[in-house]
Amino acid sequence: MVAFWAAVIVLALLTYVILDGYDLGIGTLTLFERDGDTRRSMLEVAGNVWDGNESWLILLAMGLWAGFPDAYATALPGLYLPLCLMLFALIGRGFAIEMTLHRPGFDRLWGRLFGLGSLVAAFAQGVLFGGLLTGITVVDQRFAGRTWDFLGHGYALLTGCATVLLYAWVGTAQLQAKLVDDKRRRASRRLRAMTVPLVLTCALSAALLPAATDAHLRLDGVSRWLPFAYCLLIAAAGFYTAWRWAGRAPNQVSFFAAAAVETAGLLALVCLYFPQLVPPSVTIDSAAAGRTTLVFLTAMIGILGPGTVAYGIYAHWVFRSAPPASQVTETPPAPDGRAALSPSN
Amino acid sequence: MASTGFIDLSRWQFATTAAFHMTFPALTVGLSIFLVICYACYCKTDNPIYLQMFRFWRKIFAVGFALGIVAGIVLTFELGLNWGGYARAVGPVLGPIICLEALTAFFLEAGFIGILLYGEGRVSRKVTMVAACLVALGALLSTTWILAANSWMQTPAGYKEVNGQFQPTSWYHVIFNPAFVWRFPHQLLAVLISASWFIAAIGAYYLLKHRAAEFARKTMSMGLLGASLLLPVQLYVGDSTATYVTAVYQPAKVTAAEGNFTNGNTGWNVVVIPNQSQQRDDFVLSIPHAGSVFVFHNFSGTTPVPGLKLFPKALQPPVWPTFYGFKVMIFAAWGMFSVAFIGLVMRVRRRMFTERWFLRLVLWTMPVGVFATIAGWVVSESGRQPWLVYGKLLVANSPSSLSTGELIATLVGFWVVYLVLFGSWVRHVAREVRKGPEELPPTKTAPQSARPPIPSRAVLALEPTGTE
Ligand code: HDD
Ligand code: HEM
Ligand code: HEM
C-alpha cells in the first residue's frame, strides 16, 4: 500500500512535469520570440491548459501531505525559499495569462510578466528539485537545517538551469506540433538547436550528483541497475527521436519522445534513491501515514481516478486545435487559404 | 520552542493570504451558479438578454476564478511551508480530505472551465450547459471539503492520537464532525449572499447610469431576489451555528466575541476597548439586556453573558479580532437584510428601479458580503486561538523552524504581490463594467451568428498571419 501510494506520487509528479513543463517552457520562450503574432499563438497554446496542468501540482502536494505527512512537513520548510519563489512566479503568471488572453494581441506588461513568471517558476522548480536531491537535514521528524542549505553548494543552481532548458525544449516540441507553416518550421529548427546543450547539461548534472548529495545513491542488485540502464537507454533514444522527428509528420512524435526522456530521467532517479523520499533520512516507510489513511487514498484514486482522466481527455479533445464549429459553417474559407485551419500543410 | 514574534509572522502570513483567497471564492462560487441560471434561462426561453447576461458575467467570473486558483495553491503549500509541525500531526486526517477536494473539485473545474469560457461555438448548447453545471458543482464541492477540513480543526472527531499524529478511525466522523454540520451551510449561504449582493450592485450601477436598461433590471432583480431569499435563512443558520456549535464546543470564542471579561453583563456590547493583559475592558458601550436576548434567547433579558475570566489567561483567544470580526459580520448581516427588505417592498410598489438613493445605497455596499465573510473567518480563526486543533494541538507547537529573515521577506513579498494583483483585478472589473455588456444579438433566431470575437483558446491558425 505504501509503495502503491508512492507510485501515485511519482506518477503525479511526472504528469505535472510533462504537462506544466511544456506550458512553462512555452511561456519562457515568449521572452525570446520577437514576432508578435507567434507570441500570441504561444500564449494561446499555454492559456488553454495551464489551470488544468496546475491541478496536478495540487494533487502532487496534497497526495504527498496525505500519504507521507513527514515528508511534506520536512521537505517544504527545507525548500522554503525556492518554493515561495515558485509560488510568486506561478501567481503572477496565472493572472497574467488570463489578463492577456481576454484581449487581442499580446499585452506588453502582462505578456512580459507571463514570460518572466514562467522562466522563474521553471528555475525555482529546478532549484527545489536539486535541493531535494542533494538532501535535507531532518532531526526528530522536523526540518533542522539552515535557510540556504537547499543550494547544495550550488548544485541546485545547475539543476535550476537544466530545468529551464528542459522545459523550454519540451515546450518547443509541443509548439512544433501545434503551430503551422513558418512558425512550425522555426520551432523545429529551435528544437534541434537546443537538443545538444540540453543533453550536455543533463549529463553534467548527473555526473556531479554523487559528489553533491548527502543521500545514499545505490545501484547494487540487478533490480536497481538493470532498470537504471534501461532508463538511460530510453532517455538517449528519446533525445535522438525528438531531434530526428522535429518538423516532420506526424508532428506529435517529438513531443512524446521528449515526454519519454522526462519519464526515463525521473525513473532513473527513483532507481537510485528508492526508498528515500526526503533524502537522506526520511524514507517512504518512515514517513507513511497510517493504514486507514492509505486505504482511503487508494480507494479514492481507484474510484475517482479514471473519471478524472476521462474528462480531462475530453476537455483537451474539445480544444484539439480545431476551429469553433460556427466559424467553419458561417465564414466561408478565404480564397488565399487564411482559413486553412488544420495544422497540416 | 519558537518565539511568539516568530509565530506571529507565520500567522500574519496565513491570515492575509487566506483572506485574499477567500475574497475570490466568495464571488466565484455564487457567480458560477448565477451563470448556470442565466444559461438555463437562455436555453429555455431563447431570450437573448440571458445570453447577454451570461457572457457579461462570464468575463467577470473568469479572472476572479484564475486568481482564486493561484491564491489557493499558495495556501496548500503554506500548510507545510510554515506549519510543518501541524502538517505532520494532521496530515493523515486532513490530507486525504484536501486530496478529495483536488480530485473531485479542482480537476472538475479545470476540466470544464475551458469549455464554459471558450467553448461556445465549438460545442452544442447542451454541452455548454453541462459544463456550466459541472464548474458550479466543482465550486460547491470545493467549499464542502475545505469546510470539512477546517471544521475538523474546530471540533476534531473520529481519530486517535499515535506518536503525536492524528490517525483517523472513522472517516464518517472526521468529515461530518459537529461543527461541519452547521458551518457548511453557513459558509455556503455566505458566499451566495456575497455574490448576489455584488451582482445586484452592478445592476444598480447600470440603472444609475441609464445604460442597458433591460439587462440592468434583470441583473439587479435576480441579485436582490437571491439575497432577500437567502438572508433570513442565513440569520437563522448563523444563530444556530453560534448556539449549537460555538457555544457548546468553544465557549471561549463566544465570550471573546461578546467582549466581556467579567460575568454579569446582560447587555450586548457594541464598542469595547479590551485590555487583555489587565483582563478588563477599558471602555464599553452596550445595549442593555440585548446580550441576554441574542446569546441565550432569553427575552426577559436577565441572563448575564459569561466573561473571559472563566478561562485561564493562556487559553484565552484575543478579544480584538474576535470581537470586532463578529460585530462586522452581524452588522453586515442586519444591514443587508434591511436593505434587501426595503428593496422588496419597493419592488412590489414598482419603485425599485427608479429610486436613486436606493440604487446608490446598493452600489456603494457592493463588497459588504465579502467583508462579512472575511470577518466571519476572523472570528472563527482568531476565536480558536491558542489552539490549532481545538483542545489538542497548540499553535505554539506547530510552526516549522524557519529563520525570521525568510519569513519577513516572504510576508512582504506576498503583500506586495497581492496588493498589485488586487489592484489590477479591481481595475479589470471596473473596466469591464464600464465597457458594459455586449450589444444584444440582432434577432432571436440567430443569436449565434452575432458571435463576438471570443479569443478561442487553441485556434492558432485563425488569425490571418500573412506568412502563408
Ligand atoms: C455573508 C456572510 C455572513 C453573514 C451575513 C453572517 N455570517 Fe457568520 N460567518 C460567516 C459569514 C457570515 C463565514 C465567513 O462564512 C463564517 C466563517 C467560518 C464559517 O464557517 O462561516 C462565519 C462564522 C460564524 C461564527 C463562528 C463559527 C465558529 O467557527 O465556531 C458564528 C458564531 C457566526 N458566524 C454567527 C453568525 C450570526 C449570528 C449571523 C447573523 C446574525 C451571521 N453569522 C451572519
Ligand atoms: C479562506 C478562509 C480562511 C480565512 C480568511 C482564514 C483566516 C485565518 C486567520 C485570520 C488566521 C490567524 C488567526 C490568529 O492567529 O489570530 C488563520 C490562521 C490559520 N488558519 Fe485560517 N482561515 C481560513 C481558512 C482556513 C482553512 C480552511 C484552514 C485549514 C485547512 C486554515 C488553517 C489555518 C492555519 C493552519 C492557521 C495558522 C495557525 C493559527 O494561527 O491558528 N484556515 N486563518
Ligand atoms: C472556506 C474557505 C474556502 C473556500 C470556500 C474555498 C473555495 C474554493 C473554490 C470555490 C475554489 C475554486 C476557484 C474559485 O472559484 O476561485 C478554490 C480554489 C482553491 N482553493 Fe479554496 N477555498 C477556501 C479555502 C481554502 C484553503 C484554506 C485552501 C488551502 C488549504 C484552499 C485551497 C484551494 C486551492 C489549491 C484552489 C485552486 C483550485 C483549482 O486549481 O481549481 N482553499 N477554493
Tab-separated table of C-alpha atoms in Angstrom, chain B residues 49 203 206-207 210-219:
chain	number	residue	atom	x	y	z
B	49	ILE	CA	-30.979	39.035	-22.779
B	203	GLY	CA	-27.170	46.102	-11.872
B	206	TYR	CA	-26.237	50.491	-14.892
B	207	LEU	CA	-29.600	51.714	-13.694
B	210	HIS	CA	-29.256	54.728	-17.565
B	211	ARG	CA	-27.447	52.110	-19.587
B	212	ALA	CA	-28.514	48.693	-20.824
B	213	ALA	CA	-31.832	49.073	-19.093
B	214	GLU	CA	-33.269	45.634	-19.628
B	215	PHE	CA	-30.018	43.919	-18.684
B	216	ALA	CA	-29.683	46.114	-15.610
B	217	ARG	CA	-33.198	45.480	-14.346
B	218	LYS	CA	-32.920	41.718	-14.745
B	219	THR	CA	-29.483	41.655	-13.135
